[in-house]
Amino acid sequence: MFYKPRGVVTTMSDPQNRRSIADFVQNLPERVFPVGRLDFNTEGLLLLTNDGALAQALMHPSHEVNKTYLVKVPGIVPQEKLDQLRLGVKLEDGPTAPAIVNLRDYDHERGFTLFDITIHEGRNRQIRRMCDAIGFPVRDLKRIKLGPLQLSNLGRGKFRSLSEQELSQLRKAAKL
């Protein structure tokens, strides 16, 4: 489990010499690769593995492994807009599956809305595009959960090995 900071590319090498995941895990004894991606400006939970079958199962939409994000958008999002996310929105590459959306906070003083959104798809920049579609572009985005795993007590740029119990739960979530 790796806490990817904002401003890091989700790759093991970058031709543009930007900071990459490899910069954080170069001292690991085995070669690992990222399971899926988080865009350059998104932070949060990212799995690194050397198990190709597990990685494929976790990322394939047919396995419906949930991913939860903490989203901060400018403005006060009306419930009907959050409901659009809950029903699914039309994107240029087709409609999204319904999302689970939980409102965390309206900050009227500073003018933003904070909510969790859970999806099982993994399209490129999907959460950002969904929020754009309802007229509230993302200011901050952080993946806080992937399947049964939660990003907690792990600092930005840090990683840790998963326990056998966590691996078992992850395999079960991926239907392996």
Short mmCIF file of N, CA and C in Angstrom, two decimals:
data_model
loop_
_atom_site.label_atom_id
_atom_site.label_comp_id
_atom_site.label_asym_id
_atom_site.label_seq_id
_atom_site.Cartn_x
_atom_site.Cartn_y
_atom_site.Cartn_z
N MET A 1 0.85 -1.17 0.00
CA MET A 1 0.00 0.00 0.00
C MET A 1 0.90 1.23 0.00
N PHE A 2 0.64 2.14 -0.93
CA PHE A 2 1.45 3.34 -1.10
C PHE A 2 0.53 4.56 -1.05
N TYR A 3 0.95 5.60 -0.36
CA TYR A 3 0.23 6.86 -0.34
C TYR A 3 0.90 7.76 -1.38
N LYS A 4 0.30 7.79 -2.57
CA LYS A 4 0.85 8.59 -3.65
C LYS A 4 0.59 10.08 -3.38
N PRO A 5 1.64 10.87 -3.34
CA PRO A 5 1.44 12.31 -3.19
C PRO A 5 0.98 12.95 -4.50
N ARG A 6 0.38 14.10 -4.40
CA ARG A 6 0.07 14.89 -5.58
C ARG A 6 1.40 15.29 -6.22
N GLY A 7 1.43 15.39 -7.55
CA GLY A 7 2.65 15.80 -8.24
C GLY A 7 3.61 14.66 -8.53
N VAL A 8 3.09 13.43 -8.49
CA VAL A 8 3.88 12.24 -8.78
C VAL A 8 3.15 11.46 -9.87
N VAL A 9 3.87 11.01 -10.89
CA VAL A 9 3.23 10.23 -11.94
C VAL A 9 3.17 8.76 -11.54
N THR A 10 2.07 8.11 -11.94
CA THR A 10 1.86 6.71 -11.60
C THR A 10 2.50 5.85 -12.68
N THR A 11 3.81 5.80 -12.62
CA THR A 11 4.58 4.99 -13.54
C THR A 11 5.90 4.65 -12.85
N MET A 12 6.59 3.67 -13.39
CA MET A 12 7.87 3.30 -12.80
C MET A 12 9.03 4.03 -13.49
N SER A 13 8.76 4.66 -14.62
CA SER A 13 9.77 5.51 -15.26
C SER A 13 9.04 6.56 -16.08
N ASP A 14 9.60 7.75 -16.13
CA ASP A 14 8.94 8.85 -16.83
C ASP A 14 9.93 9.49 -17.79
N PRO A 15 9.61 9.51 -19.09
CA PRO A 15 10.53 10.11 -20.07
C PRO A 15 10.72 11.61 -19.85
N GLN A 16 9.79 12.26 -19.13
CA GLN A 16 9.90 13.69 -18.86
C GLN A 16 10.64 13.97 -17.55
N ASN A 17 11.13 12.92 -16.91
CA ASN A 17 11.89 13.03 -15.66
C ASN A 17 11.12 13.69 -14.52
N ARG A 18 9.80 13.49 -14.50
CA ARG A 18 9.02 13.95 -13.35
C ARG A 18 9.15 12.92 -12.23
N ARG A 19 8.81 13.34 -11.01
CA ARG A 19 8.83 12.38 -9.90
C ARG A 19 7.86 11.26 -10.23
N SER A 20 8.29 10.03 -9.98
CA SER A 20 7.45 8.86 -10.25
C SER A 20 7.45 7.96 -9.03
N ILE A 21 6.59 6.98 -9.06
CA ILE A 21 6.49 6.02 -7.97
C ILE A 21 7.83 5.33 -7.72
N ALA A 22 8.58 5.11 -8.79
CA ALA A 22 9.89 4.44 -8.65
C ALA A 22 10.81 5.18 -7.69
N ASP A 23 10.67 6.50 -7.61
CA ASP A 23 11.50 7.29 -6.70
C ASP A 23 11.27 6.92 -5.23
N PHE A 24 10.12 6.36 -4.93
CA PHE A 24 9.77 6.03 -3.55
C PHE A 24 10.07 4.58 -3.18
N VAL A 25 10.12 3.69 -4.18
CA VAL A 25 10.23 2.26 -3.88
C VAL A 25 11.50 1.64 -4.45
N GLN A 26 12.48 2.46 -4.75
CA GLN A 26 13.68 1.93 -5.40
C GLN A 26 14.47 0.97 -4.53
N ASN A 27 14.28 1.00 -3.22
CA ASN A 27 15.03 0.11 -2.33
C ASN A 27 14.30 -1.19 -2.00
N LEU A 28 13.12 -1.41 -2.60
CA LEU A 28 12.42 -2.67 -2.36
C LEU A 28 13.21 -3.82 -2.99
N PRO A 29 13.22 -4.98 -2.33
CA PRO A 29 14.01 -6.10 -2.85
C PRO A 29 13.42 -6.71 -4.12
N GLU A 30 12.10 -6.58 -4.35
CA GLU A 30 11.50 -7.14 -5.55
C GLU A 30 10.91 -6.02 -6.41
N ARG A 31 10.76 -6.32 -7.69
CA ARG A 31 10.19 -5.36 -8.63
C ARG A 31 8.67 -5.33 -8.43
N VAL A 32 8.11 -4.13 -8.30
CA VAL A 32 6.66 -3.98 -8.18
C VAL A 32 6.18 -2.99 -9.24
N PHE A 33 4.87 -3.03 -9.50
CA PHE A 33 4.26 -2.10 -10.44
C PHE A 33 2.93 -1.64 -9.86
N PRO A 34 2.44 -0.48 -10.30
CA PRO A 34 1.19 0.05 -9.75
C PRO A 34 -0.02 -0.71 -10.28
N VAL A 35 -1.01 -0.85 -9.41
CA VAL A 35 -2.29 -1.44 -9.79
C VAL A 35 -3.19 -0.27 -10.17
N GLY A 36 -3.37 -0.06 -11.46
CA GLY A 36 -4.15 1.08 -11.93
C GLY A 36 -3.34 2.36 -11.82
N ARG A 37 -4.07 3.49 -11.88
CA ARG A 37 -3.39 4.78 -11.89
C ARG A 37 -4.14 5.79 -11.05
N LEU A 38 -3.40 6.76 -10.59
CA LEU A 38 -3.96 8.00 -10.05
C LEU A 38 -3.30 9.11 -10.84
N ASP A 39 -4.09 10.07 -11.32
CA ASP A 39 -3.48 11.11 -12.15
C ASP A 39 -2.51 11.98 -11.36
N PHE A 40 -1.75 12.77 -12.06
CA PHE A 40 -0.67 13.58 -11.51
C PHE A 40 -1.13 14.42 -10.32
N ASN A 41 -2.33 14.99 -10.41
CA ASN A 41 -2.83 15.89 -9.37
C ASN A 41 -3.73 15.20 -8.33
N THR A 42 -3.81 13.89 -8.37
CA THR A 42 -4.59 13.13 -7.40
C THR A 42 -3.65 12.44 -6.44
N GLU A 43 -4.01 12.44 -5.16
CA GLU A 43 -3.20 11.75 -4.17
C GLU A 43 -4.00 10.59 -3.59
N GLY A 44 -3.32 9.76 -2.81
CA GLY A 44 -4.03 8.74 -2.07
C GLY A 44 -3.54 7.33 -2.28
N LEU A 45 -4.43 6.39 -1.91
CA LEU A 45 -4.11 4.98 -1.87
C LEU A 45 -3.86 4.40 -3.25
N LEU A 46 -2.71 3.79 -3.38
CA LEU A 46 -2.34 3.10 -4.61
C LEU A 46 -1.67 1.79 -4.20
N LEU A 47 -2.09 0.72 -4.82
CA LEU A 47 -1.45 -0.57 -4.54
C LEU A 47 -0.29 -0.78 -5.49
N LEU A 48 0.76 -1.36 -4.97
CA LEU A 48 1.91 -1.77 -5.76
C LEU A 48 2.06 -3.27 -5.56
N THR A 49 2.32 -4.00 -6.64
CA THR A 49 2.36 -5.46 -6.51
C THR A 49 3.32 -6.06 -7.53
N ASN A 50 3.59 -7.34 -7.35
CA ASN A 50 4.29 -8.13 -8.35
C ASN A 50 3.39 -9.28 -8.81
N ASP A 51 2.10 -9.21 -8.44
CA ASP A 51 1.10 -10.24 -8.76
C ASP A 51 0.19 -9.74 -9.88
N GLY A 52 0.52 -10.13 -11.11
CA GLY A 52 -0.22 -9.66 -12.28
C GLY A 52 -1.69 -10.08 -12.28
N ALA A 53 -1.97 -11.30 -11.83
CA ALA A 53 -3.36 -11.79 -11.81
C ALA A 53 -4.21 -10.98 -10.84
N LEU A 54 -3.66 -10.68 -9.68
CA LEU A 54 -4.38 -9.88 -8.71
C LEU A 54 -4.60 -8.47 -9.24
N ALA A 55 -3.57 -7.89 -9.83
CA ALA A 55 -3.69 -6.53 -10.38
C ALA A 55 -4.79 -6.48 -11.44
N GLN A 56 -4.79 -7.45 -12.35
CA GLN A 56 -5.80 -7.49 -13.41
C GLN A 56 -7.21 -7.63 -12.83
N ALA A 57 -7.37 -8.50 -11.86
CA ALA A 57 -8.69 -8.72 -11.26
C ALA A 57 -9.17 -7.47 -10.52
N LEU A 58 -8.27 -6.78 -9.83
CA LEU A 58 -8.67 -5.58 -9.10
C LEU A 58 -9.10 -4.46 -10.03
N MET A 59 -8.50 -4.37 -11.20
CA MET A 59 -8.78 -3.26 -12.09
C MET A 59 -9.89 -3.53 -13.10
N HIS A 60 -10.19 -4.78 -13.36
CA HIS A 60 -11.20 -5.07 -14.39
C HIS A 60 -12.59 -4.71 -13.88
N PRO A 61 -13.33 -3.91 -14.65
CA PRO A 61 -14.65 -3.44 -14.18
C PRO A 61 -15.64 -4.57 -13.87
N SER A 62 -15.48 -5.73 -14.51
CA SER A 62 -16.42 -6.83 -14.27
C SER A 62 -16.32 -7.37 -12.84
N HIS A 63 -15.20 -7.12 -12.18
CA HIS A 63 -15.02 -7.58 -10.80
C HIS A 63 -15.62 -6.61 -9.78
N GLU A 64 -15.97 -5.41 -10.25
CA GLU A 64 -16.67 -4.39 -9.45
C GLU A 64 -16.03 -4.15 -8.08
N VAL A 65 -14.71 -3.94 -8.09
CA VAL A 65 -14.01 -3.60 -6.86
C VAL A 65 -14.18 -2.10 -6.62
N ASN A 66 -14.77 -1.75 -5.49
CA ASN A 66 -15.05 -0.35 -5.19
C ASN A 66 -13.78 0.44 -4.89
N LYS A 67 -13.81 1.70 -5.33
CA LYS A 67 -12.76 2.67 -5.03
C LYS A 67 -13.47 3.91 -4.51
N THR A 68 -13.04 4.39 -3.34
CA THR A 68 -13.69 5.55 -2.73
C THR A 68 -12.71 6.72 -2.70
N TYR A 69 -13.23 7.88 -3.07
CA TYR A 69 -12.44 9.10 -3.15
C TYR A 69 -13.06 10.18 -2.28
N LEU A 70 -12.21 11.01 -1.70
CA LEU A 70 -12.63 12.21 -1.01
C LEU A 70 -12.49 13.35 -2.01
N VAL A 71 -13.60 14.05 -2.25
CA VAL A 71 -13.66 15.07 -3.29
C VAL A 71 -13.96 16.42 -2.66
N LYS A 72 -13.21 17.43 -3.08
CA LYS A 72 -13.47 18.80 -2.65
C LYS A 72 -13.70 19.62 -3.92
N VAL A 73 -14.86 20.29 -3.97
CA VAL A 73 -15.18 21.14 -5.11
C VAL A 73 -15.54 22.54 -4.62
N PRO A 74 -15.25 23.56 -5.42
CA PRO A 74 -15.65 24.91 -5.03
C PRO A 74 -17.17 25.06 -5.16
N GLY A 75 -17.74 25.84 -4.28
CA GLY A 75 -19.17 26.09 -4.32
C GLY A 75 -19.95 25.11 -3.46
N ILE A 76 -21.23 25.37 -3.36
CA ILE A 76 -22.13 24.53 -2.59
C ILE A 76 -22.94 23.70 -3.60
N VAL A 77 -22.66 22.40 -3.63
CA VAL A 77 -23.29 21.51 -4.61
C VAL A 77 -24.70 21.17 -4.15
N PRO A 78 -25.71 21.50 -4.96
CA PRO A 78 -27.09 21.15 -4.59
C PRO A 78 -27.29 19.62 -4.59
N GLN A 79 -28.20 19.17 -3.77
CA GLN A 79 -28.47 17.73 -3.68
C GLN A 79 -28.81 17.13 -5.03
N GLU A 80 -29.54 17.86 -5.87
CA GLU A 80 -29.91 17.29 -7.18
C GLU A 80 -28.69 17.02 -8.06
N LYS A 81 -27.62 17.80 -7.87
CA LYS A 81 -26.37 17.53 -8.61
C LYS A 81 -25.67 16.29 -8.05
N LEU A 82 -25.67 16.15 -6.72
CA LEU A 82 -25.11 14.93 -6.12
C LEU A 82 -25.93 13.71 -6.55
N ASP A 83 -27.24 13.91 -6.67
CA ASP A 83 -28.11 12.82 -7.13
C ASP A 83 -27.77 12.40 -8.56
N GLN A 84 -27.34 13.36 -9.40
CA GLN A 84 -26.93 13.01 -10.76
C GLN A 84 -25.74 12.05 -10.72
N LEU A 85 -24.80 12.31 -9.81
CA LEU A 85 -23.66 11.39 -9.66
C LEU A 85 -24.14 10.02 -9.19
N ARG A 86 -25.12 10.03 -8.29
CA ARG A 86 -25.65 8.77 -7.76
C ARG A 86 -26.34 7.93 -8.84
N LEU A 87 -26.91 8.61 -9.83
CA LEU A 87 -27.62 7.91 -10.91
C LEU A 87 -26.68 7.54 -12.07
N GLY A 88 -25.54 8.23 -12.15
CA GLY A 88 -24.63 8.06 -13.28
C GLY A 88 -24.77 9.27 -14.19
N VAL A 89 -23.67 9.67 -14.78
CA VAL A 89 -23.68 10.83 -15.67
C VAL A 89 -23.17 10.42 -17.05
N LYS A 90 -23.57 11.20 -18.05
CA LYS A 90 -23.12 10.93 -19.41
C LYS A 90 -21.78 11.62 -19.63
N LEU A 91 -20.80 10.83 -20.05
CA LEU A 91 -19.48 11.34 -20.42
C LEU A 91 -19.29 11.09 -21.91
N GLU A 92 -18.26 11.69 -22.49
CA GLU A 92 -18.04 11.53 -23.93
C GLU A 92 -17.77 10.07 -24.32
N ASP A 93 -17.30 9.26 -23.38
CA ASP A 93 -17.06 7.84 -23.68
C ASP A 93 -18.17 6.94 -23.15
N GLY A 94 -19.35 7.53 -22.87
CA GLY A 94 -20.51 6.75 -22.44
C GLY A 94 -20.92 7.06 -21.01
N PRO A 95 -22.09 6.58 -20.63
CA PRO A 95 -22.58 6.86 -19.27
C PRO A 95 -21.79 6.10 -18.21
N THR A 96 -21.69 6.70 -17.03
CA THR A 96 -21.02 6.03 -15.92
C THR A 96 -22.03 5.17 -15.17
N ALA A 97 -21.54 4.20 -14.47
CA ALA A 97 -22.40 3.42 -13.58
C ALA A 97 -22.78 4.33 -12.40
N PRO A 98 -23.88 4.03 -11.74
CA PRO A 98 -24.24 4.81 -10.56
C PRO A 98 -23.13 4.79 -9.52
N ALA A 99 -22.98 5.92 -8.84
CA ALA A 99 -21.95 6.05 -7.80
C ALA A 99 -22.63 6.16 -6.44
N ILE A 100 -21.89 5.81 -5.41
CA ILE A 100 -22.34 6.03 -4.03
C ILE A 100 -21.74 7.35 -3.60
N VAL A 101 -22.58 8.30 -3.20
CA VAL A 101 -22.11 9.63 -2.83
C VAL A 101 -22.59 9.94 -1.42
N ASN A 102 -21.65 10.32 -0.56
CA ASN A 102 -21.96 10.70 0.82
C ASN A 102 -21.42 12.10 1.07
N LEU A 103 -22.33 13.02 1.34
CA LEU A 103 -21.95 14.39 1.64
C LEU A 103 -21.26 14.43 2.99
N ARG A 104 -20.10 15.06 3.05
CA ARG A 104 -19.38 15.22 4.32
C ARG A 104 -19.60 16.59 4.92
N ASP A 105 -19.50 17.65 4.05
CA ASP A 105 -19.55 18.99 4.61
C ASP A 105 -19.84 20.02 3.53
N TYR A 106 -20.64 21.00 3.90
CA TYR A 106 -20.77 22.24 3.15
C TYR A 106 -20.04 23.29 3.97
N ASP A 107 -19.02 23.90 3.42
CA ASP A 107 -18.34 24.98 4.12
C ASP A 107 -18.78 26.28 3.45
N HIS A 108 -19.80 26.89 4.03
CA HIS A 108 -20.35 28.11 3.45
C HIS A 108 -19.37 29.27 3.57
N GLU A 109 -18.60 29.30 4.65
CA GLU A 109 -17.66 30.39 4.88
C GLU A 109 -16.55 30.41 3.83
N ARG A 110 -15.99 29.23 3.54
CA ARG A 110 -14.89 29.16 2.57
C ARG A 110 -15.38 28.76 1.17
N GLY A 111 -16.66 28.42 1.05
CA GLY A 111 -17.25 28.17 -0.26
C GLY A 111 -16.84 26.89 -0.94
N PHE A 112 -16.92 25.76 -0.23
CA PHE A 112 -16.66 24.49 -0.89
C PHE A 112 -17.55 23.39 -0.34
N THR A 113 -17.64 22.31 -1.11
CA THR A 113 -18.37 21.11 -0.72
C THR A 113 -17.37 19.96 -0.66
N LEU A 114 -17.52 19.13 0.36
CA LEU A 114 -16.66 17.97 0.56
C LEU A 114 -17.56 16.74 0.59
N PHE A 115 -17.25 15.74 -0.26
CA PHE A 115 -18.04 14.51 -0.27
C PHE A 115 -17.17 13.33 -0.66
N ASP A 116 -17.66 12.13 -0.28
CA ASP A 116 -17.05 10.87 -0.71
C ASP A 116 -17.82 10.37 -1.92
N ILE A 117 -17.10 9.79 -2.86
CA ILE A 117 -17.76 9.13 -3.99
C ILE A 117 -17.10 7.77 -4.19
N THR A 118 -17.93 6.75 -4.35
CA THR A 118 -17.45 5.39 -4.55
C THR A 118 -17.90 4.91 -5.92
N ILE A 119 -16.93 4.44 -6.70
CA ILE A 119 -17.20 3.89 -8.03
C ILE A 119 -16.50 2.54 -8.14
N HIS A 120 -16.91 1.75 -9.13
CA HIS A 120 -16.17 0.51 -9.38
C HIS A 120 -15.55 0.49 -10.77
N GLU A 121 -15.86 1.50 -11.55
CA GLU A 121 -15.21 1.63 -12.84
C GLU A 121 -13.84 2.27 -12.61
N GLY A 122 -13.06 2.40 -13.62
CA GLY A 122 -11.76 3.03 -13.45
C GLY A 122 -11.33 3.75 -14.72
N ARG A 123 -12.25 4.52 -15.29
CA ARG A 123 -11.91 5.25 -16.52
C ARG A 123 -10.92 6.37 -16.22
N ASN A 124 -10.24 6.79 -17.26
CA ASN A 124 -9.26 7.86 -17.13
C ASN A 124 -9.91 9.13 -16.59
N ARG A 125 -9.37 9.63 -15.48
CA ARG A 125 -9.83 10.88 -14.85
C ARG A 125 -11.35 10.89 -14.62
N GLN A 126 -11.91 9.74 -14.28
CA GLN A 126 -13.37 9.58 -14.21
C GLN A 126 -14.03 10.51 -13.20
N ILE A 127 -13.53 10.57 -11.98
CA ILE A 127 -14.16 11.42 -10.96
C ILE A 127 -14.12 12.88 -11.40
N ARG A 128 -12.98 13.32 -11.90
CA ARG A 128 -12.86 14.71 -12.36
C ARG A 128 -13.86 14.99 -13.49
N ARG A 129 -13.99 14.06 -14.42
CA ARG A 129 -14.91 14.26 -15.54
C ARG A 129 -16.37 14.22 -15.07
N MET A 130 -16.67 13.37 -14.10
CA MET A 130 -18.04 13.32 -13.56
C MET A 130 -18.40 14.65 -12.89
N CYS A 131 -17.47 15.18 -12.12
CA CYS A 131 -17.73 16.46 -11.44
C CYS A 131 -17.83 17.60 -12.45
N ASP A 132 -17.00 17.58 -13.47
CA ASP A 132 -17.12 18.58 -14.53
C ASP A 132 -18.50 18.51 -15.17
N ALA A 133 -18.99 17.29 -15.38
CA ALA A 133 -20.29 17.10 -16.04
C ALA A 133 -21.45 17.69 -15.24
N ILE A 134 -21.31 17.79 -13.92
CA ILE A 134 -22.38 18.40 -13.12
C ILE A 134 -22.09 19.87 -12.81
N GLY A 135 -20.99 20.38 -13.38
CA GLY A 135 -20.68 21.80 -13.25
C GLY A 135 -19.89 22.20 -12.01
N PHE A 136 -19.22 21.23 -11.37
CA PHE A 136 -18.43 21.51 -10.17
C PHE A 136 -17.06 20.85 -10.31
N PRO A 137 -16.10 21.55 -10.94
CA PRO A 137 -14.78 20.95 -11.15
C PRO A 137 -14.06 20.67 -9.84
N VAL A 138 -13.33 19.59 -9.83
CA VAL A 138 -12.62 19.13 -8.63
C VAL A 138 -11.49 20.09 -8.28
N ARG A 139 -11.40 20.44 -7.00
CA ARG A 139 -10.27 21.22 -6.49
C ARG A 139 -9.23 20.27 -5.90
N ASP A 140 -9.68 19.32 -5.08
CA ASP A 140 -8.78 18.33 -4.47
C ASP A 140 -9.41 16.96 -4.59
N LEU A 141 -8.58 15.95 -4.87
CA LEU A 141 -9.07 14.59 -5.03
C LEU A 141 -8.08 13.63 -4.38
N LYS A 142 -8.63 12.73 -3.56
CA LYS A 142 -7.80 11.79 -2.81
C LYS A 142 -8.51 10.44 -2.74
N ARG A 143 -7.83 9.37 -3.21
CA ARG A 143 -8.41 8.03 -3.04
C ARG A 143 -8.16 7.59 -1.61
N ILE A 144 -9.23 7.26 -0.91
CA ILE A 144 -9.11 6.90 0.50
C ILE A 144 -9.40 5.42 0.76
N LYS A 145 -9.93 4.72 -0.25
CA LYS A 145 -10.27 3.32 -0.04
C LYS A 145 -10.22 2.58 -1.38
N LEU A 146 -9.71 1.36 -1.36
CA LEU A 146 -9.73 0.49 -2.52
C LEU A 146 -10.13 -0.89 -2.03
N GLY A 147 -11.32 -1.34 -2.46
CA GLY A 147 -11.85 -2.60 -1.93
C GLY A 147 -11.95 -2.50 -0.42
N PRO A 148 -11.41 -3.47 0.30
CA PRO A 148 -11.49 -3.46 1.77
C PRO A 148 -10.40 -2.62 2.44
N LEU A 149 -9.46 -2.11 1.66
CA LEU A 149 -8.32 -1.39 2.24
C LEU A 149 -8.60 0.10 2.36
N GLN A 150 -8.22 0.67 3.50
CA GLN A 150 -8.39 2.09 3.73
C GLN A 150 -7.03 2.75 3.93
N LEU A 151 -6.94 3.96 3.42
CA LEU A 151 -5.73 4.76 3.60
C LEU A 151 -5.82 5.42 4.97
N SER A 152 -5.14 4.86 5.92
CA SER A 152 -5.16 5.45 7.26
C SER A 152 -3.81 5.22 7.90
N ASN A 153 -3.37 6.19 8.67
CA ASN A 153 -2.09 6.12 9.38
C ASN A 153 -0.89 5.86 8.46
N LEU A 154 -0.98 6.37 7.25
CA LEU A 154 0.13 6.25 6.32
C LEU A 154 0.40 7.64 5.77
N GLY A 155 1.61 8.14 5.92
CA GLY A 155 1.94 9.49 5.46
C GLY A 155 2.17 9.55 3.96
N ARG A 156 2.02 10.74 3.41
CA ARG A 156 2.29 10.94 1.97
C ARG A 156 3.68 10.44 1.62
N GLY A 157 3.74 9.68 0.52
CA GLY A 157 5.03 9.18 0.06
C GLY A 157 5.52 7.95 0.80
N LYS A 158 4.73 7.45 1.72
CA LYS A 158 5.12 6.26 2.49
C LYS A 158 4.41 5.03 1.94
N PHE A 159 4.97 3.87 2.22
CA PHE A 159 4.33 2.62 1.84
C PHE A 159 4.53 1.60 2.94
N ARG A 160 3.70 0.57 2.89
CA ARG A 160 3.83 -0.54 3.82
C ARG A 160 3.35 -1.81 3.14
N SER A 161 3.83 -2.94 3.63
CA SER A 161 3.37 -4.23 3.13
C SER A 161 1.99 -4.52 3.68
N LEU A 162 1.21 -5.25 2.91
CA LEU A 162 -0.10 -5.67 3.37
C LEU A 162 0.04 -6.91 4.25
N SER A 163 -0.83 -7.03 5.22
CA SER A 163 -0.85 -8.23 6.06
C SER A 163 -1.46 -9.38 5.27
N GLU A 164 -1.28 -10.59 5.75
CA GLU A 164 -1.89 -11.75 5.10
C GLU A 164 -3.41 -11.62 5.10
N GLN A 165 -3.98 -11.08 6.18
CA GLN A 165 -5.43 -10.89 6.26
C GLN A 165 -5.89 -9.87 5.21
N GLU A 166 -5.15 -8.78 5.05
CA GLU A 166 -5.51 -7.78 4.04
C GLU A 166 -5.42 -8.36 2.63
N LEU A 167 -4.37 -9.16 2.37
CA LEU A 167 -4.24 -9.80 1.06
C LEU A 167 -5.41 -10.74 0.79
N SER A 168 -5.79 -11.49 1.80
CA SER A 168 -6.92 -12.40 1.67
C SER A 168 -8.22 -11.62 1.37
N GLN A 169 -8.44 -10.53 2.09
CA GLN A 169 -9.63 -9.70 1.86
C GLN A 169 -9.61 -9.09 0.46
N LEU A 170 -8.44 -8.70 0.01
CA LEU A 170 -8.30 -8.10 -1.31
C LEU A 170 -8.60 -9.13 -2.40
N ARG A 171 -8.06 -10.35 -2.24
CA ARG A 171 -8.34 -11.41 -3.21
C ARG A 171 -9.83 -11.74 -3.24
N LYS A 172 -10.46 -11.74 -2.07
CA LYS A 172 -11.90 -12.01 -2.02
C LYS A 172 -12.67 -10.90 -2.73
N ALA A 173 -12.29 -9.65 -2.52
CA ALA A 173 -12.95 -8.52 -3.18
C ALA A 173 -12.79 -8.61 -4.70
N ALA A 174 -11.63 -9.11 -5.15
CA ALA A 174 -11.34 -9.23 -6.57
C ALA A 174 -11.91 -10.51 -7.17
N LYS A 175 -12.56 -11.31 -6.34
CA LYS A 175 -13.18 -12.58 -6.75
C LYS A 175 -12.16 -13.57 -7.27
N LEU A 176 -11.02 -13.64 -6.55
CA LEU A 176 -9.97 -14.62 -6.91
C LEU A 176 -9.97 -15.79 -5.94
#
